[in-house]
XYZ file of C-alpha atoms in Angstrom:
516
model
C 0.000 0.000 0.000
C 2.934 2.317 0.530
C 3.502 3.115 -3.170
C -0.201 3.785 -3.671
C -0.268 6.027 -0.582
C 2.743 7.969 -1.882
C 1.170 8.520 -5.312
C -2.041 9.692 -3.695
C -0.111 12.144 -1.529
C 1.806 13.517 -4.522
C -1.437 13.851 -6.480
C -3.123 15.766 -3.628
C -0.118 18.061 -3.212
C -0.105 18.824 -6.937
C -3.797 19.705 -6.791
C -3.154 22.102 -3.907
C -0.280 23.754 -5.784
C -2.259 23.968 -9.040
C -5.268 25.535 -7.340
C -3.050 28.116 -5.650
C -1.576 29.303 -8.982
C -3.017 32.656 -10.112
C -3.087 34.335 -13.499
C -0.355 36.613 -12.185
C 1.852 33.574 -11.532
C 1.229 32.282 -15.058
C 2.008 35.699 -16.508
C 5.204 35.863 -14.463
C 6.331 32.445 -15.739
C 5.555 33.400 -19.349
C 7.418 36.689 -18.917
C 10.399 34.866 -17.433
C 10.460 32.357 -20.307
C 10.185 35.212 -22.850
C 12.991 37.116 -21.132
C 15.217 34.034 -21.025
C 14.499 33.239 -24.680
C 15.198 36.840 -25.702
C 18.414 36.900 -23.680
C 19.651 33.662 -25.268
C 18.839 34.920 -28.758
C 20.499 38.267 -28.066
C 23.598 36.497 -26.762
C 23.752 34.340 -29.903
C 23.375 37.390 -32.171
C 26.031 39.240 -30.203
C 28.399 36.285 -30.532
C 27.966 35.983 -34.323
C 27.576 39.674 -35.271
C 30.513 42.030 -35.721
C 30.710 44.211 -32.612
C 30.565 47.716 -34.011
C 31.088 50.986 -32.216
C 28.210 53.391 -31.757
C 26.564 55.941 -29.465
C 26.154 54.991 -25.784
C 22.844 53.936 -24.246
C 21.778 57.185 -22.566
C 18.245 55.978 -21.788
C 17.900 52.619 -19.995
C 14.448 51.943 -21.444
C 14.518 53.472 -24.912
C 18.211 53.571 -25.751
C 18.593 56.193 -28.501
C 15.138 55.497 -30.002
C 13.349 58.346 -28.218
C 16.103 60.827 -29.104
C 15.793 59.869 -32.790
C 11.993 59.880 -32.799
C 11.646 63.288 -31.144
C 14.406 64.991 -33.125
C 13.377 67.626 -35.710
C 16.123 66.210 -37.959
C 16.871 62.548 -37.271
C 19.032 62.468 -40.400
C 21.485 64.928 -38.831
C 21.816 62.659 -35.773
C 22.566 59.620 -37.917
C 25.057 61.619 -39.976
C 26.916 62.843 -36.865
C 27.211 59.238 -35.663
C 28.460 58.122 -39.096
C 31.212 60.748 -38.946
C 32.228 59.565 -35.485
C 31.874 55.788 -35.813
C 32.082 55.078 -39.552
C 29.758 54.008 -42.356
C 28.340 51.103 -40.302
C 27.657 51.438 -36.594
C 25.481 50.125 -33.776
C 22.623 52.089 -32.177
C 20.958 51.082 -28.865
C 17.182 50.725 -29.134
C 14.222 49.992 -26.853
C 14.532 47.537 -23.926
C 18.135 46.581 -24.508
C 17.804 46.091 -28.252
C 20.285 47.151 -30.940
C 20.287 47.865 -34.631
C 23.114 48.190 -37.130
C 22.859 51.361 -39.209
C 24.250 51.352 -42.762
C 25.233 54.549 -44.620
C 27.749 53.021 -47.036
C 26.812 52.827 -50.780
C 28.300 49.336 -51.266
C 26.608 48.014 -48.118
C 23.313 49.542 -49.250
C 23.560 47.911 -52.684
C 24.158 44.531 -51.004
C 21.297 45.061 -48.570
C 18.746 46.088 -51.210
C 19.721 43.191 -53.478
C 18.666 40.838 -50.656
C 15.675 42.703 -49.268
C 12.399 40.781 -48.879
C 14.308 37.464 -48.637
C 17.378 37.908 -46.416
C 16.208 41.231 -44.944
C 12.557 41.198 -43.958
C 10.133 43.340 -42.027
C 10.166 43.094 -38.248
C 7.305 41.292 -36.496
C 5.991 44.567 -35.062
C 6.009 46.279 -38.481
C 4.148 43.410 -40.143
C 1.633 43.314 -37.291
C 0.987 47.047 -37.685
C 0.590 46.826 -41.472
C -1.716 43.803 -41.288
C -3.911 45.417 -38.647
C -4.337 48.743 -40.442
C -3.974 47.872 -44.136
C -4.411 44.117 -44.473
C -2.255 41.453 -46.103
C -1.357 43.449 -49.181
C 1.897 44.328 -50.887
C 3.259 46.216 -47.859
C 2.719 43.181 -45.626
C 3.876 40.427 -47.972
C 7.406 39.055 -48.241
C 9.423 36.728 -50.475
C 7.486 34.869 -53.181
C 4.167 36.215 -51.893
C 5.442 39.768 -52.353
C 6.740 38.891 -55.819
C 3.285 37.568 -56.830
C 1.402 40.599 -55.513
C 3.850 43.028 -57.088
C 3.580 41.274 -60.452
C -0.217 41.554 -60.359
C -0.010 45.331 -59.775
C 2.779 46.150 -62.233
C 0.549 46.749 -65.327
C -1.221 49.608 -63.520
C 2.072 51.468 -63.103
C 3.641 50.960 -66.521
C 4.674 54.011 -68.537
C 1.733 53.431 -70.875
C -0.694 53.386 -67.933
C 0.787 56.565 -66.404
C 0.709 58.258 -69.817
C -3.043 57.595 -69.959
C -3.550 58.840 -66.403
C -1.684 62.137 -66.834
C -4.785 64.052 -68.109
C -6.575 63.063 -64.890
C -3.694 64.561 -62.857
C -4.196 67.851 -64.717
C -7.942 67.679 -64.206
C -7.465 67.416 -60.429
C -4.931 70.265 -60.460
C -7.382 72.508 -62.331
C -10.060 71.759 -59.742
C -7.670 73.012 -57.040
C -6.872 76.051 -59.206
C -10.578 76.893 -59.590
C -11.206 76.508 -55.845
C -8.281 78.782 -54.965
C -9.353 81.403 -57.517
C -12.815 81.419 -55.934
C -11.209 81.985 -52.522
C -9.201 84.930 -53.888
C -12.348 86.464 -55.405
C -14.241 85.993 -52.149
C -11.399 87.765 -50.333
C -11.550 90.898 -52.486
C -9.661 89.700 -55.550
C -6.127 90.485 -54.391
C -4.859 87.509 -52.392
C -5.935 84.951 -49.841
C -4.421 82.595 -47.299
C -4.808 78.898 -48.003
C -4.089 75.757 -46.077
C -1.949 73.802 -48.496
C -2.557 70.070 -48.973
C -4.259 68.477 -45.998
C -3.632 65.126 -44.337
C -5.700 62.123 -43.282
C -5.447 63.545 -39.769
C -3.007 64.532 -37.063
C -2.458 63.642 -33.436
C -0.742 65.530 -30.643
C 2.596 64.129 -29.596
C 2.804 63.282 -25.890
C 5.317 61.407 -23.747
C 2.782 58.568 -23.277
C 2.079 58.279 -27.019
C 5.782 58.294 -27.880
C 6.576 55.728 -25.179
C 3.801 53.355 -26.292
C 4.812 53.696 -29.932
C 8.433 52.801 -29.175
C 7.509 49.955 -26.800
C 5.126 48.529 -29.402
C 8.172 47.818 -31.571
C 9.076 45.182 -28.958
C 5.550 44.269 -27.812
C 3.268 44.608 -30.900
C 0.105 44.209 -28.782
C 0.746 47.660 -27.293
C -0.154 49.183 -30.669
C -3.776 48.295 -29.810
C -3.809 50.453 -26.653
C -6.295 53.319 -27.282
C -4.449 56.604 -27.791
C -5.182 59.634 -30.016
C -2.857 58.111 -32.629
C -4.465 54.643 -32.619
C -7.927 56.266 -32.759
C -6.757 58.301 -35.761
C -5.500 55.146 -37.450
C -8.752 53.270 -36.752
C -10.820 56.106 -38.190
C -8.553 56.263 -41.237
C -8.859 52.487 -41.668
C -12.669 52.648 -41.591
C -12.719 55.483 -44.138
C -10.303 53.681 -46.452
C -12.318 50.464 -46.173
C -15.535 52.291 -47.127
C -13.915 54.132 -50.051
C -12.208 50.964 -51.308
C -15.419 48.907 -51.235
C -17.368 51.672 -52.983
C -14.755 52.041 -55.752
C -14.531 48.282 -56.200
C -18.315 47.907 -56.420
C -18.570 50.772 -58.919
C -15.793 49.339 -61.128
C -17.368 45.867 -61.180
C -20.793 47.370 -61.988
C -19.367 49.397 -64.874
C -17.711 46.265 -66.222
C -20.949 44.259 -66.025
C -22.941 47.056 -67.707
C -20.425 47.315 -70.548
C -19.450 50.928 -69.844
C -15.964 50.211 -71.190
C -17.458 49.052 -74.498
C -15.350 45.897 -74.552
C -12.057 47.685 -73.898
C -9.725 46.463 -71.173
C -9.785 48.593 -68.022
C -6.135 49.428 -67.350
C -6.818 51.660 -64.348
C -5.378 50.633 -61.000
C -8.736 49.344 -59.780
C -9.381 47.652 -63.110
C -6.065 45.802 -62.839
C -6.947 44.695 -59.303
C -10.372 43.410 -60.408
C -8.746 41.491 -63.249
C -6.200 39.937 -60.840
C -9.024 38.945 -58.492
C -10.944 37.224 -61.291
C -7.858 35.572 -62.771
C -6.916 31.950 -62.092
C -3.277 32.583 -63.052
C -0.180 32.856 -60.866
C -0.941 36.541 -60.204
C -4.388 35.889 -58.698
C -5.300 38.181 -55.795
C -7.864 37.237 -53.163
C -10.653 39.672 -52.286
C -8.853 40.434 -49.011
C -5.641 41.212 -50.919
C -7.475 43.478 -53.377
C -8.942 45.541 -50.521
C -5.513 45.669 -48.846
C -3.871 46.963 -52.047
C -6.527 49.651 -52.412
C -6.067 50.863 -48.841
C -2.299 51.027 -49.312
C -2.672 52.881 -52.607
C -5.058 55.412 -51.073
C -2.554 56.234 -48.342
C 0.621 55.991 -50.442
C -1.005 57.743 -53.383
C -2.236 60.659 -51.323
C -0.354 61.103 -48.055
C 3.225 60.830 -49.334
C 2.551 62.946 -52.456
C 0.706 65.517 -50.348
C 3.735 65.791 -48.047
C 6.130 66.219 -50.988
C 3.971 68.870 -52.674
C 3.635 70.787 -49.403
C 7.427 70.824 -49.003
C 7.840 71.942 -52.620
C 5.490 74.923 -52.182
C 7.188 75.843 -48.899
C 10.609 75.819 -50.577
C 9.343 77.884 -53.518
C 7.604 80.369 -51.195
C 10.874 80.710 -49.249
C 12.927 81.092 -52.451
C 11.088 83.560 -54.755
C 13.883 83.494 -57.356
C 13.522 79.726 -57.771
C 9.744 80.079 -57.959
C 10.075 82.745 -60.652
C 12.582 80.655 -62.631
C 10.252 77.649 -62.588
C 7.263 79.783 -63.604
C 9.154 81.275 -66.539
C 10.089 77.810 -67.796
C 6.461 76.697 -67.595
C 5.123 79.839 -69.280
C 7.719 79.627 -72.041
C 6.705 76.041 -72.724
C 3.110 77.212 -73.119
C 0.803 74.227 -73.310
C 0.366 71.664 -70.581
C 3.180 69.153 -70.970
C 2.290 65.576 -71.819
C 3.768 62.700 -69.837
C 6.654 62.378 -72.314
C 7.290 66.143 -72.351
C 7.384 66.115 -68.547
C 10.333 63.730 -68.745
C 12.462 65.617 -71.264
C 11.268 69.166 -71.980
C 11.089 70.867 -68.573
C 14.484 70.442 -66.890
C 13.951 72.951 -64.083
C 10.586 71.429 -63.125
C 12.323 68.057 -63.028
C 15.095 69.536 -60.872
C 12.685 71.143 -58.377
C 10.692 67.920 -58.015
C 13.739 65.718 -57.456
C 15.441 68.182 -55.126
C 12.258 68.175 -53.021
C 12.281 64.366 -52.961
C 15.981 64.357 -52.015
C 15.850 66.933 -49.216
C 12.420 66.023 -47.827
C 11.727 62.270 -48.114
C 8.281 61.475 -46.623
C 9.646 58.286 -45.008
C 12.853 59.128 -43.165
C 14.186 55.705 -42.153
C 13.478 51.967 -42.343
C 14.286 49.009 -40.107
C 14.492 45.423 -41.340
C 15.575 42.162 -39.691
C 18.014 39.563 -41.022
C 16.195 36.258 -41.628
C 19.514 34.431 -42.059
C 23.198 34.999 -41.347
C 24.900 37.334 -43.815
C 28.158 39.165 -44.505
C 27.774 42.788 -45.636
C 30.658 44.282 -47.692
C 31.786 47.887 -47.154
C 33.370 50.360 -49.574
C 35.496 51.761 -46.764
C 36.727 50.076 -43.561
C 35.282 50.616 -40.093
C 36.829 50.107 -36.658
C 35.119 47.598 -34.360
C 34.747 47.821 -30.565
C 37.971 45.827 -30.160
C 39.902 48.192 -32.429
C 40.024 45.776 -35.369
C 39.735 47.347 -38.833
C 37.269 45.428 -41.057
C 36.064 45.753 -44.661
C 32.871 43.747 -44.100
C 30.569 43.004 -41.195
C 28.990 39.724 -40.092
C 25.266 39.896 -39.400
C 23.541 37.105 -37.454
C 19.979 36.007 -38.049
C 17.587 38.194 -36.038
C 19.811 41.302 -36.200
C 17.982 44.534 -37.005
C 19.331 46.723 -39.803
C 18.486 50.425 -40.056
C 18.576 52.476 -43.278
C 18.466 56.230 -42.465
C 17.011 57.575 -45.729
C 17.044 61.280 -44.803
C 20.643 61.006 -43.583
C 21.857 59.389 -46.817
C 19.868 61.772 -49.040
C 21.359 64.800 -47.268
C 24.799 63.480 -46.287
C 27.661 65.908 -46.899
C 29.960 62.885 -47.280
C 27.825 61.684 -50.190
C 26.264 64.840 -51.672
C 28.936 67.427 -50.904
C 29.230 70.481 -48.694
C 25.857 71.959 -49.743
C 23.958 68.682 -49.270
C 21.467 70.200 -46.814
C 20.728 73.214 -49.023
C 17.680 73.131 -51.295
C 19.396 73.763 -54.626
C 17.632 72.404 -57.741
C 20.504 73.536 -59.965
C 22.604 70.558 -58.813
C 20.443 68.343 -61.061
C 21.264 70.505 -64.109
C 25.011 70.998 -63.662
C 27.484 68.706 -65.407
C 29.173 67.710 -62.133
C 26.205 68.489 -59.893
C 25.785 64.896 -58.692
C 29.003 63.867 -56.854
C 30.646 60.534 -57.672
C 29.816 59.112 -54.239
C 26.124 59.987 -54.715
C 26.200 58.223 -58.084
C 27.285 55.081 -56.213
C 23.807 55.030 -54.633
C 22.114 52.709 -57.117
C 18.538 53.710 -56.348
C 16.246 55.846 -58.532
C 18.061 59.127 -59.330
C 20.621 58.216 -56.625
C 18.183 58.982 -53.779
C 16.545 56.519 -51.387
C 13.179 58.286 -51.201
C 11.575 55.416 -53.135
C 14.021 52.912 -51.548
C 15.548 50.299 -53.884
C 15.665 46.611 -54.684
C 12.663 44.241 -54.885
C 10.625 46.548 -52.616
C 11.362 49.768 -54.494
C 8.206 51.887 -54.682
C 6.056 50.480 -57.467
C 4.305 53.823 -57.934
C 7.326 56.108 -58.199
C 6.672 56.926 -61.862
C 3.024 57.605 -61.022
C 3.990 59.846 -58.088
C 6.545 61.885 -60.043
C 4.175 62.415 -62.996
C 1.394 63.534 -60.638
C 3.811 65.798 -58.741
C 4.961 67.484 -61.963
C 1.440 67.907 -63.357
C 0.118 69.571 -60.194
C 3.176 71.808 -59.758
C 3.058 72.942 -63.402
C -0.580 74.095 -63.104
C -0.248 75.766 -59.700
C 3.071 77.556 -60.147
C 2.127 78.827 -63.615
C -1.050 80.442 -62.265
C -0.250 81.513 -58.704
C 2.444 83.238 -56.658
C 3.100 81.587 -53.295
C 4.445 83.528 -50.279
C 5.013 82.758 -46.620
C 2.015 84.232 -44.821
C 4.091 85.747 -42.008
C 7.096 86.778 -44.077
C 10.459 85.251 -44.995
C 11.446 84.518 -41.378
C 8.587 82.050 -40.868
C 9.801 78.927 -39.069
C 8.860 75.435 -40.272
C 8.964 72.299 -38.135
C 7.858 68.678 -38.390
C 4.327 67.830 -37.305
C 2.852 64.388 -36.731
C 0.185 63.286 -39.193
C -0.028 59.734 -40.394
C 3.595 60.414 -41.406
C 5.914 63.260 -40.356
C 5.008 66.334 -42.395
C 5.829 70.058 -42.323
C 3.915 72.557 -40.234
C 4.332 76.233 -39.479
C 5.599 76.820 -35.942
C 2.727 77.910 -33.717
C -0.025 76.461 -35.928
C -2.425 73.751 -34.803
C -2.001 70.196 -36.069
C -0.071 70.139 -39.329
C -1.342 73.413 -40.772
C 0.723 75.157 -43.459
C -0.928 78.492 -44.279
C 0.544 80.211 -47.375
C -0.414 83.530 -48.936
C -1.637 83.049 -52.470
C -2.213 85.555 -55.282
C -2.806 85.251 -58.993
C 0.161 85.563 -61.288
C -0.643 88.597 -63.425
C 2.384 88.441 -65.759
């Protein structure tokens, strides 16, 4: 009986222990396991990854992440670190994390060649994209991304953009008519306008910033209700409604024969075709809605930010504004898509200088999905003092690409890199050799590079040029409060310019007709 008695005793003791366990105990055990797992993984990454120098951890919780996030010019911070530590360095991030920052052209070329396979989105980034936009092209990776991108490509071909250009002008003329009506209502001389608006803005607070940075480690925190998450939820609902309405209308027009048998090559038409196709580029209904939501945001918010910066720069530099206007007036008619590319060099220069100096997305973070060795065009010194021409990157290591830093780096673009100077695009030696080593579109990383390069860059540039050509030819833009007006970054869906002292992301400019 002794063995049976012992087993009974053990069983009873286990029941007592089990019943005494609380949810808090379970949570503590899970947290301890997570912490141990994270520590072991971090130790393994540290062992296999080249130990680079970098700025010290000045904040125990956030590392340098809060300093970067709150800075009015994060690019300048990254550039200062590159000058001190070299073209590849280590930055402390939230809760003991680290990321390797690359500013070297050769390293960037290697990185972008392997993006979406070797270098993938972080878990927190994918969780955010899936929650707010769905499993579309921004969320997908590897072969899935390749399939979705292939299905969308016809909508962004040169032929498709050529056909869409008249619609860009039509929208620009609607803005022109609305602004002329405002001038007339204000007495016919001038008026003050709010430039291009945003999907919404939220006030930055210490709590919001802290939650945003912590959510990069704990994705579930992105669901905590804050002004920013409420803004995103409202935006998501609006995009969902608009997307469903456009999709329903397009399908109805197709069924009723509105297109008279012709193939609909619009963006929505291409998505409908991909949804109905049984080929390798088939898109599910969920993927179609996700693409539409992404296109609504990417097609409006980023272009709106770039156009706002362009008008601010032209209002601050009247000579540049006048030079652009004279080129447009001398050309006469509205330029076609092909004429935009080749016949208006100063318009092209203004647009690309805006994209260089003011990229809407200022930096990216990816994670290595496998071990890798990244080559460098110039050596760096490690923590141990060793000089290396390449760096080892272990699986799980985060890699940061500081777009604004690289676009405005004096090491890459020369001494006047931070100056808005469109003429650099027209001069024979205006683009330095080191900038030419950046293999991305026009040697800037605004549209990134590699397999995830912005599919709509041609669309965005054509739209940008069409709108600027109509507005600058017909109006004179001035800073409302004079040439000393200060501009800072506000927080919309993305960082965007605002006039110091204004609410939200407001950019009031004084507008008057160009009388010749």
